[in-house]
PDB file of C-alpha atoms in Angstrom:
ATOM      1  CA  UNK A 441     -31.613 -49.233 -12.182  1.00 73.00           C
ATOM      2  CA  UNK A 442     -32.955 -46.002 -10.703  1.00 83.00           C
ATOM      3  CA  UNK A 443     -36.543 -46.182  -9.473  1.00 86.00           C
ATOM      4  CA  UNK A 444     -39.140 -44.220 -11.464  1.00 91.00           C
ATOM      5  CA  UNK A 445     -39.674 -40.638 -10.262  1.00 94.00           C
ATOM      6  CA  UNK A 446     -43.258 -39.972  -9.213  1.00 97.00           C
ATOM      7  CA  UNK A 447     -45.124 -36.782  -8.252  1.00 97.00           C
ATOM      8  CA  UNK A 448     -48.252 -37.149  -6.083  1.00 97.00           C
ATOM      9  CA  UNK A 449     -50.907 -34.393  -6.233  1.00 96.00           C
ATOM     10  CA  UNK A 450     -54.046 -34.353  -4.069  1.00 95.00           C
ATOM     11  CA  UNK A 451     -55.688 -31.631  -1.990  1.00 93.00           C
ATOM     12  CA  UNK A 452     -56.042 -34.100   0.916  1.00 93.00           C
ATOM     13  CA  UNK A 453     -52.708 -34.413   2.815  1.00 94.00           C
ATOM     14  CA  UNK A 454     -53.749 -37.784   4.301  1.00 93.00           C
ATOM     15  CA  UNK A 455     -54.369 -39.281   0.844  1.00 92.00           C
ATOM     16  CA  UNK A 456     -51.032 -37.903  -0.424  1.00 94.00           C
ATOM     17  CA  UNK A 457     -49.272 -39.478   2.565  1.00 95.00           C
ATOM     18  CA  UNK A 458     -51.016 -42.859   2.059  1.00 94.00           C
ATOM     19  CA  UNK A 459     -50.153 -42.990  -1.638  1.00 95.00           C
ATOM     20  CA  UNK A 460     -46.565 -41.919  -0.961  1.00 96.00           C
ATOM     21  CA  UNK A 461     -46.168 -44.676   1.661  1.00 95.00           C
ATOM     22  CA  UNK A 462     -47.613 -47.326  -0.677  1.00 95.00           C
ATOM     23  CA  UNK A 463     -45.269 -46.251  -3.480  1.00 95.00           C
ATOM     24  CA  UNK A 464     -42.171 -46.039  -1.296  1.00 94.00           C
ATOM     25  CA  UNK A 465     -42.920 -49.502   0.165  1.00 93.00           C
ATOM     26  CA  UNK A 466     -42.524 -50.755  -3.439  1.00 92.00           C
ATOM     27  CA  UNK A 467     -39.287 -48.762  -3.964  1.00 91.00           C
ATOM     28  CA  UNK A 468     -40.773 -46.011  -6.118  1.00 94.00           C
ATOM     29  CA  UNK A 469     -39.248 -42.583  -5.605  1.00 94.00           C
ATOM     30  CA  UNK A 470     -41.786 -39.851  -4.737  1.00 96.00           C
ATOM     31  CA  UNK A 471     -39.854 -36.697  -5.675  1.00 96.00           C
ATOM     32  CA  UNK A 472     -42.527 -34.076  -4.987  1.00 96.00           C
ATOM     33  CA  UNK A 473     -46.069 -33.492  -3.771  1.00 96.00           C
ATOM     34  CA  UNK A 474     -48.686 -30.894  -4.644  1.00 96.00           C
ATOM     35  CA  UNK A 475     -52.190 -29.925  -3.552  1.00 95.00           C
ATOM     36  CA  UNK A 476     -53.816 -28.711  -6.797  1.00 95.00           C
ATOM     37  CA  UNK A 477     -53.624 -28.895 -10.583  1.00 94.00           C
ATOM     38  CA  UNK A 478     -51.633 -25.678 -10.890  1.00 95.00           C
ATOM     39  CA  UNK A 479     -48.920 -27.131  -8.639  1.00 96.00           C
ATOM     40  CA  UNK A 480     -49.039 -30.373 -10.668  1.00 96.00           C
ATOM     41  CA  UNK A 481     -48.199 -28.412 -13.829  1.00 96.00           C
ATOM     42  CA  UNK A 482     -45.316 -26.584 -12.081  1.00 96.00           C
ATOM     43  CA  UNK A 483     -43.946 -29.805 -10.580  1.00 96.00           C
ATOM     44  CA  UNK A 484     -44.170 -31.640 -13.918  1.00 96.00           C
ATOM     45  CA  UNK A 485     -42.229 -28.837 -15.583  1.00 95.00           C
ATOM     46  CA  UNK A 486     -39.642 -28.567 -12.811  1.00 95.00           C
ATOM     47  CA  UNK A 487     -38.989 -32.265 -12.033  1.00 95.00           C
ATOM     48  CA  UNK A 488     -39.805 -34.018 -15.347  1.00 95.00           C
ATOM     49  CA  UNK A 489     -41.186 -37.070 -13.501  1.00 96.00           C
ATOM     50  CA  UNK A 490     -41.826 -40.474 -15.036  1.00 95.00           C
ATOM     51  CA  UNK A 491     -45.322 -40.369 -13.572  1.00 96.00           C
ATOM     52  CA  UNK A 492     -47.830 -38.055 -11.917  1.00 97.00           C
ATOM     53  CA  UNK A 493     -50.583 -39.470  -9.732  1.00 96.00           C
ATOM     54  CA  UNK A 494     -53.252 -36.850  -9.092  1.00 95.00           C
ATOM     55  CA  UNK A 495     -56.777 -36.340  -7.924  1.00 92.00           C
ATOM     56  CA  UNK A 496     -59.436 -35.160 -10.377  1.00 89.00           C
ATOM     57  CA  UNK A 497     -61.432 -32.786  -8.137  1.00 89.00           C
ATOM     58  CA  UNK A 498     -59.048 -30.190  -6.655  1.00 90.00           C
ATOM     59  CA  UNK A 499     -59.181 -26.463  -5.941  1.00 88.00           C
ATOM     60  CA  UNK A 500     -57.541 -23.857  -8.255  1.00 88.00           C
ATOM     61  CA  UNK A 501     -57.298 -26.296 -11.193  1.00 91.00           C
ATOM     62  CA  UNK A 502     -58.691 -29.824 -11.515  1.00 91.00           C
ATOM     63  CA  UNK A 503     -56.682 -32.879 -12.534  1.00 92.00           C
ATOM     64  CA  UNK A 504     -58.122 -33.095 -16.049  1.00 91.00           C
ATOM     65  CA  UNK A 505     -57.245 -29.489 -16.944  1.00 94.00           C
ATOM     66  CA  UNK A 506     -53.768 -29.988 -15.426  1.00 95.00           C
ATOM     67  CA  UNK A 507     -53.348 -33.188 -17.506  1.00 94.00           C
ATOM     68  CA  UNK A 508     -54.206 -31.320 -20.731  1.00 93.00           C
ATOM     69  CA  UNK A 509     -51.550 -28.680 -19.976  1.00 95.00           C
ATOM     70  CA  UNK A 510     -48.888 -31.196 -18.868  1.00 95.00           C
ATOM     71  CA  UNK A 511     -49.464 -33.320 -21.973  1.00 92.00           C
ATOM     72  CA  UNK A 512     -48.432 -30.338 -24.158  1.00 92.00           C
ATOM     73  CA  UNK A 513     -44.853 -30.348 -22.843  1.00 94.00           C
ATOM     74  CA  UNK A 514     -44.287 -33.725 -21.191  1.00 92.00           C
ATOM     75  CA  UNK A 515     -44.263 -37.464 -21.908  1.00 89.00           C
ATOM     76  CA  UNK A 516     -44.914 -38.268 -18.259  1.00 92.00           C
ATOM     77  CA  UNK A 517     -47.412 -40.974 -17.450  1.00 93.00           C
ATOM     78  CA  UNK A 518     -50.508 -39.480 -15.779  1.00 94.00           C
ATOM     79  CA  UNK A 519     -52.769 -41.443 -13.447  1.00 94.00           C
ATOM     80  CA  UNK A 520     -55.950 -39.812 -12.179  1.00 91.00           C
ATOM     81  CA  UNK A 521     -57.579 -40.749  -8.886  1.00 90.00           C
ATOM     82  CA  UNK A 522     -61.218 -39.983  -8.340  1.00 85.00           C
ATOM     83  CA  UNK A 523     -64.177 -40.836  -6.169  1.00 81.00           C
ATOM     84  CA  UNK A 524     -66.295 -40.610  -9.334  1.00 72.00           C
ATOM     85  CA  UNK A 525     -66.415 -43.087 -12.194  1.00 69.00           C
ATOM     86  CA  UNK A 526     -68.955 -41.402 -14.498  1.00 74.00           C
ATOM     87  CA  UNK A 527     -68.548 -42.094 -18.217  1.00 76.00           C
ATOM     88  CA  UNK A 528     -68.202 -38.383 -19.079  1.00 78.00           C
ATOM     89  CA  UNK A 529     -65.302 -38.034 -16.652  1.00 77.00           C
ATOM     90  CA  UNK A 530     -63.563 -41.066 -18.129  1.00 75.00           C
ATOM     91  CA  UNK A 531     -64.033 -39.615 -21.653  1.00 78.00           C
ATOM     92  CA  UNK A 532     -62.618 -36.247 -20.541  1.00 81.00           C
ATOM     93  CA  UNK A 533     -59.631 -38.020 -18.987  1.00 79.00           C
ATOM     94  CA  UNK A 534     -58.982 -39.920 -22.230  1.00 77.00           C
ATOM     95  CA  UNK A 535     -59.179 -36.674 -24.191  1.00 77.00           C
ATOM     96  CA  UNK A 536     -56.652 -35.072 -21.830  1.00 81.00           C
ATOM     97  CA  UNK A 537     -54.079 -37.792 -22.537  1.00 79.00           C
ATOM     98  CA  UNK A 538     -54.373 -39.551 -19.191  1.00 86.00           C
ATOM     99  CA  UNK A 539     -52.608 -42.945 -19.048  1.00 86.00           C
ATOM    100  CA  UNK A 540     -54.540 -44.549 -16.173  1.00 85.00           C
ATOM    101  CA  UNK A 541     -57.560 -43.937 -13.988  1.00 85.00           C
ATOM    102  CA  UNK A 542     -58.264 -45.350 -10.495  1.00 86.00           C
ATOM    103  CA  UNK A 543     -61.414 -44.967  -8.406  1.00 85.00           C
ATOM    104  CA  UNK A 544     -60.944 -44.099  -4.707  1.00 86.00           C
ATOM    105  CA  UNK A 545     -60.505 -45.410  -2.109  1.00 86.00           C
ATOM    106  CA  UNK A 546     -57.167 -46.656  -3.451  1.00 86.00           C
ATOM    107  CA  UNK A 547     -55.645 -49.827  -2.050  1.00 83.00           C
ATOM    108  CA  UNK A 548     -52.072 -51.003  -2.551  1.00 84.00           C
ATOM    109  CA  UNK A 549     -53.443 -54.031  -4.472  1.00 85.00           C
ATOM    110  CA  UNK A 550     -55.007 -51.634  -7.011  1.00 87.00           C
ATOM    111  CA  UNK A 551     -52.369 -48.902  -7.045  1.00 91.00           C
ATOM    112  CA  UNK A 552     -49.134 -50.812  -7.638  1.00 92.00           C
ATOM    113  CA  UNK A 553     -50.268 -52.898 -10.675  1.00 90.00           C
ATOM    114  CA  UNK A 554     -51.855 -49.768 -12.212  1.00 90.00           C
ATOM    115  CA  UNK A 555     -48.597 -47.826 -11.680  1.00 92.00           C
ATOM    116  CA  UNK A 556     -46.535 -50.623 -13.259  1.00 91.00           C
ATOM    117  CA  UNK A 557     -48.811 -50.876 -16.295  1.00 88.00           C
ATOM    118  CA  UNK A 558     -48.931 -47.085 -16.788  1.00 89.00           C
ATOM    119  CA  UNK A 559     -45.127 -46.854 -16.587  1.00 89.00           C
ATOM    120  CA  UNK A 560     -44.689 -49.718 -19.051  1.00 86.00           C
ATOM    121  CA  UNK A 561     -47.103 -47.972 -21.467  1.00 86.00           C
ATOM    122  CA  UNK A 562     -44.958 -44.842 -21.167  1.00 81.00           C
ATOM    123  CA  UNK A 563     -41.823 -46.848 -22.031  1.00 85.00           C
ATOM    124  CA  UNK A 564     -43.530 -48.285 -25.120  1.00 85.00           C
ATOM    125  CA  UNK A 565     -44.688 -44.840 -26.215  1.00 82.00           C
ATOM    126  CA  UNK A 566     -41.198 -43.337 -25.789  1.00 82.00           C
ATOM    127  CA  UNK A 567     -39.691 -46.228 -27.744  1.00 81.00           C
ATOM    128  CA  UNK A 568     -42.206 -45.735 -30.585  1.00 87.00           C
ATOM    129  CA  UNK A 569     -41.492 -42.001 -30.662  1.00 86.00           C
ATOM    130  CA  UNK A 570     -37.778 -42.753 -30.941  1.00 89.00           C
ATOM    131  CA  UNK A 571     -38.409 -45.218 -33.803  1.00 87.00           C
ATOM    132  CA  UNK A 572     -40.500 -42.642 -35.665  1.00 89.00           C
ATOM    133  CA  UNK A 573     -37.763 -40.031 -35.167  1.00 91.00           C
ATOM    134  CA  UNK A 574     -35.120 -42.404 -36.556  1.00 92.00           C
ATOM    135  CA  UNK A 575     -37.310 -43.223 -39.563  1.00 93.00           C
ATOM    136  CA  UNK A 576     -37.775 -39.512 -40.292  1.00 94.00           C
ATOM    137  CA  UNK A 577     -34.013 -39.005 -40.043  1.00 93.00           C
ATOM    138  CA  UNK A 578     -33.338 -41.879 -42.452  1.00 92.00           C
ATOM    139  CA  UNK A 579     -35.916 -40.508 -44.909  1.00 94.00           C
ATOM    140  CA  UNK A 580     -34.257 -37.080 -44.815  1.00 94.00           C
ATOM    141  CA  UNK A 581     -30.821 -38.643 -45.370  1.00 93.00           C
ATOM    142  CA  UNK A 582     -32.199 -40.728 -48.242  1.00 93.00           C
ATOM    143  CA  UNK A 583     -33.667 -37.591 -49.878  1.00 95.00           C
ATOM    144  CA  UNK A 584     -30.263 -35.857 -49.658  1.00 94.00           C
ATOM    145  CA  UNK A 585     -28.496 -38.845 -51.253  1.00 93.00           C
ATOM    146  CA  UNK A 586     -31.097 -39.008 -54.054  1.00 93.00           C
ATOM    147  CA  UNK A 587     -30.796 -35.265 -54.715  1.00 95.00           C
ATOM    148  CA  UNK A 588     -26.976 -35.375 -54.828  1.00 94.00           C
ATOM    149  CA  UNK A 589     -27.048 -38.472 -57.043  1.00 94.00           C
ATOM    150  CA  UNK A 590     -29.466 -36.707 -59.414  1.00 93.00           C
ATOM    151  CA  UNK A 591     -27.136 -33.720 -59.572  1.00 93.00           C
ATOM    152  CA  UNK A 592     -24.162 -35.951 -60.468  1.00 92.00           C
ATOM    153  CA  UNK A 593     -26.209 -37.800 -63.092  1.00 92.00           C
ATOM    154  CA  UNK A 594     -27.311 -34.648 -64.872  1.00 92.00           C
ATOM    155  CA  UNK A 595     -23.955 -32.778 -64.617  1.00 90.00           C
ATOM    156  CA  UNK A 596     -21.751 -35.703 -65.728  1.00 91.00           C
ATOM    157  CA  UNK A 597     -24.367 -37.537 -67.856  1.00 91.00           C
ATOM    158  CA  UNK A 598     -23.980 -40.654 -65.726  1.00 91.00           C
ATOM    159  CA  UNK A 599     -26.333 -43.581 -65.393  1.00 93.00           C
ATOM    160  CA  UNK A 600     -27.890 -43.904 -61.932  1.00 93.00           C
ATOM    161  CA  UNK A 601     -25.853 -46.967 -60.857  1.00 93.00           C
ATOM    162  CA  UNK A 602     -22.574 -45.283 -61.773  1.00 92.00           C
ATOM    163  CA  UNK A 603     -23.428 -42.078 -59.889  1.00 93.00           C
ATOM    164  CA  UNK A 604     -24.405 -44.130 -56.839  1.00 93.00           C
ATOM    165  CA  UNK A 605     -21.253 -46.298 -57.071  1.00 92.00           C
ATOM    166  CA  UNK A 606     -19.058 -43.190 -57.257  1.00 92.00           C
ATOM    167  CA  UNK A 607     -20.805 -41.701 -54.203  1.00 93.00           C
ATOM    168  CA  UNK A 608     -20.458 -44.941 -52.236  1.00 93.00           C
ATOM    169  CA  UNK A 609     -16.735 -45.237 -53.071  1.00 92.00           C
ATOM    170  CA  UNK A 610     -16.153 -41.559 -52.275  1.00 91.00           C
ATOM    171  CA  UNK A 611     -17.967 -41.898 -48.968  1.00 93.00           C
ATOM    172  CA  UNK A 612     -15.731 -44.858 -48.021  1.00 93.00           C
ATOM    173  CA  UNK A 613     -12.597 -43.035 -49.194  1.00 93.00           C
ATOM    174  CA  UNK A 614     -13.440 -39.900 -47.160  1.00 92.00           C
ATOM    175  CA  UNK A 615     -14.822 -41.985 -44.276  1.00 94.00           C
ATOM    176  CA  UNK A 616     -18.014 -39.963 -44.100  1.00 93.00           C
ATOM    177  CA  UNK A 617     -21.644 -41.048 -44.151  1.00 93.00           C
ATOM    178  CA  UNK A 618     -23.416 -41.000 -47.512  1.00 92.00           C
ATOM    179  CA  UNK A 619     -25.719 -38.252 -46.231  1.00 93.00           C
ATOM    180  CA  UNK A 620     -22.727 -36.045 -45.275  1.00 94.00           C
ATOM    181  CA  UNK A 621     -21.149 -36.617 -48.683  1.00 92.00           C
ATOM    182  CA  UNK A 622     -24.507 -35.759 -50.294  1.00 94.00           C
ATOM    183  CA  UNK A 623     -24.607 -32.469 -48.326  1.00 93.00           C
ATOM    184  CA  UNK A 624     -21.092 -31.644 -49.576  1.00 90.00           C
ATOM    185  CA  UNK A 625     -22.022 -32.462 -53.166  1.00 90.00           C
ATOM    186  CA  UNK A 626     -25.113 -30.276 -53.012  1.00 92.00           C
ATOM    187  CA  UNK A 627     -22.962 -27.310 -51.928  1.00 91.00           C
ATOM    188  CA  UNK A 628     -20.062 -27.992 -54.325  1.00 87.00           C
ATOM    189  CA  UNK A 629     -19.535 -26.411 -57.719  1.00 87.00           C
ATOM    190  CA  UNK A 630     -19.574 -29.632 -59.759  1.00 85.00           C
ATOM    191  CA  UNK A 631     -17.517 -28.095 -62.599  1.00 82.00           C
ATOM    192  CA  UNK A 632     -14.539 -28.204 -60.196  1.00 80.00           C
ATOM    193  CA  UNK A 633     -15.126 -31.885 -59.520  1.00 81.00           C
ATOM    194  CA  UNK A 634     -13.455 -34.651 -61.520  1.00 76.00           C
ATOM    195  CA  UNK A 635     -14.825 -38.160 -61.317  1.00 77.00           C
TER     196      UNK A 635
END
């Protein structure tokens, strides 16, 4: 399994180096580093990392503003590091879609479990998104089948079960999915069709 790709962003080179060393000691792959929020946005767009670990207070653009922008185009997990733990800052971070929040100074004992939990939350979120997408797809396919069945029922004066049975048999005969057959039926001139 390939290690998760992580981007580290902090305006302090020493802190970046420390975090990178802690991560690499645990076999995480630090693919890029940045020194401000603007660079974080660029790196997120360019590298599509699994996670971004960044400072809150940085020049050019802070970590919270960068998180808001990144969240608009990426499912990456975002962990903010800060020397401040004020409630307002935590609320802002939540509003920006931040996954985790650590107060500096950061030790390996704090960092690694937080990284693991944030990455596992990301996996769960991606899995849920995929499930929702599949449900939407099934609903769309179901609507097509219902529409085509309704068309057959009204054109041939068939009861619902008979129209559905014909569609199911036809789908097996043609070796196409019911939704594909439904699409064909919705585009076909039914007067040319014999059941």
